[in-house]
Amino acid sequence: MSLELRNVGRVFNGIPAVTDVSFSAKPGEIIGLLGTSGCGKSTLLRAISGLDNEYDGEISINGKTSKMIHRETGFIFQEPRLFPWLTVLGNVTFGLTGEKQEKEQLGKQYLEKVGLSGNEKLYPKQLSGGMAQRVAIARALVTSPEILLLDEPFSALDAFTKMQLQDLLLSIWKAYQTTIVLVTHDIDEATYLCDRIIILRGQPGEITKEIKLEEKRPRARGSKQLAEIKTEILKSLDLNKAVDLTTV
Amino acid sequence: MEKIQGNVPSVLVHDKDSAKKRTKKKFNVEHLLLGSIIPAFLIIAWEIFSRLGVFPSYMLPSPSVVLGTIIGLGQDGTLAGHIGITTYRVFAGFILGTIAAVILGSFVGFYQKAERLLDPMIQAFRSIPSLAWVPLFILWMGIGETSKITMISVGVFFPVYLNIISGIIGVDRKLIEVGSINGLNAFQLVRRIILPASLPSFLTGLRSGLGLGWMFVVAAELMGASQGLGYLLVLGQNTLSPETILASIILFAAIGKLSDWLLKIIETRALHWQDRVAKL
Ligand SMILES: Nc1ncnc2c1ncn2[C@@H]1O[C@H](COP(=O)(O)OP(=O)(O)OP(=O)(O)O)[C@@H](O)[C@H]1O
Ligand SMILES: [Mg+2]
C-alpha cells in the first residue's frame, strides 16, 4: 500500500511539535525516520496510524485521505503494551479473527520466530523487558499488516536478538511486500533496513534531509557503502551543533 | 489496587488489612498461630475471671456460656433460621445494589453525557449518611423484607458504583490504543479491554460493598424483625441476656468474615495475572 504525507504538522497546546512534513512511500518501501529525541517521530507515526487525528495537513493511504484508523496498519509501540490479563499466546493472537485453533497455531509460529516458543502460557508479569517487547513484535506481525509502523521496536533488545529480529522483519517484508515506516535511533539499523532515510531535526521537528539507499537487500552489515552513508547521516544530524544548541 | 472506598472508614481499614496478608501467603500458618496467641490468651483470661466472679455474669457472661447459648440455639433449631434469613437479606441486598451499581456505573463511566447528567445527583445522594433513609423506607414500604433489602442495597450500591467508575476511567489509554489499531469497535473494546482492565477495581468495590451490607443488615434488623441475627441482639437486650447479644455478635463476625473470604478467593482466582507485589 502506498502512503503519502502532505504538509503534516502537529501542535500540542499551542506549541508545535512537528511542522510541514511531506513524504511518500511506494508500496513495499521501507522508510526510516531518524532524529534526535523529542523531534516528533512518535507524533508522526501516531498521525499516520490514525490514533491521533488532530494533526494539520493530509495523510493518504492508497490514495484515500482519511483521519480514521486504517484497518490494515500494524503498530509496534515504543513500549510493549501487553494486556496483563492475557497469556503470552493470548496477547499475540489478540488481533486475529477466526477459529481458535488456527489463531493459536499462527501465534505459536510467530512466537517461535521471535525466539519465545515454550513461553506461551506465561503472563506479562513474568516476562523480562526484552521478552515483553518481542511478544509485542509478534503481536503486530502476526496479522501481516499491509502498512507496518514501528516506533523504536528493537531498542530494548540485546544486539544479537536485535539483528535476528531485523532479519525477521525483512523476511516478513519479503513475503508480504509490507510498506514499513520505521522510527529508530540506531543508524546502523536504518542503513541495514531502509530504502530511504528521512532525517528530522529541531523543535519543532522538520525534515532536514532525505537519503536514498539503492543497495539491494540483504545487505552486508558494516559494509563500506553503509559506513559511508552512516557518515553522511552523522554529518547531517550535525550532532556537535545540536549539543551546543541544547546546552546554551 | 485500592481505589475509591465506601464512605465508611471501617471498610477501608479492613481492606488494607487483607492486602497486607496477601503478601505473606507463604507464612500463612505461622501467621495464623502468631495471630491467635493474644485472642486465645484473652479468652482464657476472660473465662477464668468470669468463673472467679470478677465479671458479674449478668453483664459479661463467660465465653463458655456464650458458646453454650450458640449451641443451644442450634439444638432447638432456631439458629439456622436466624442465620438463614440474615444471610438472605444481605445476599439479596448485595445482588440488587450491585446490579444497580453496574448499570448506572457503566453508563456514567462510558458516556460523558450520562456522567454530566447523573453523577452530580448520585454524588449528592452519597453525602447523605445512608442510615438516614431508614425512617423514609419504613414509611414507604413498612417494616417487611422490602424495606430491609432496599436499605442494604443502598449501602452496597455506593462503594460498588464508585469503584466501577474509577475502574473504567482508569483504564490505560495505551491499551485502548492497541485495541483501536487492531480494528476493535466500541463494543469489542469494552468487552476485551475495558472490562478486564477494570475488574480489579470492581472486585474491590464488591468487597467493600459486602462489608457495608453486613453493617446495614444489623441496622435493618434492629429496626424491627421477628427473626435474624439482628433480632437476637434486640431480644438479648429486652430479655437482659448479654449471652444472646454476644452470641449474635460472634455469629455476625464469623459469617461476615466467611463471606468476605469467599469473595477474596474469587478475587484471587480472577486476578491471578496481576503483578501484585509491584502494586503494593
Ligand atoms: N500528548 C502530548 N501532549 C503534549 N505534548 C506532546 C504530546 N505528545 C508529544 N508531545 C510533545 O511533542 C514533541 C515530540 O514528541 P515525540 O514523542 O513525537 O518525540 P520523539 O521524536 O518520538 O522522541 P523520542 O525519540 O524520545 O521518542 C515533544 O516535545 C513532546 O513533548
Ligand atoms: Mg518516540
PDB file of N, CA and C and ligand atoms in Angstrom, chain A residues 42 78 151-152, ligand 2:
ATOM      1  N   SER A  42       7.525   9.952  17.086  1.00  0.00           N
ATOM      2  CA  SER A  42       6.358   9.187  17.548  1.00  0.00           C
ATOM      3  C   SER A  42       5.070   9.902  17.156  1.00  0.00           C
ATOM      4  N   GLN A  78       6.536   2.049  21.265  1.00  0.00           N
ATOM      5  CA  GLN A  78       7.831   2.181  21.922  1.00  0.00           C
ATOM      6  C   GLN A  78       7.904   1.296  23.182  1.00  0.00           C
ATOM      7  N   ASP A 151       7.850   1.970  16.140  1.00  0.00           N
ATOM      8  CA  ASP A 151       8.447   3.048  16.930  1.00  0.00           C
ATOM      9  C   ASP A 151       9.567   2.469  17.799  1.00  0.00           C
ATOM     10  N   GLU A 152      10.764   2.618  17.324  1.00  0.00           N
ATOM     11  CA  GLU A 152      11.942   2.067  18.019  1.00  0.00           C
ATOM     12  C   GLU A 152      11.673   0.656  18.537  1.00  0.00           C
TER      13      GLU A 152
HETATM   14 MG    MG C   2       9.155   8.477  20.400  1.00  0.00          MG
END
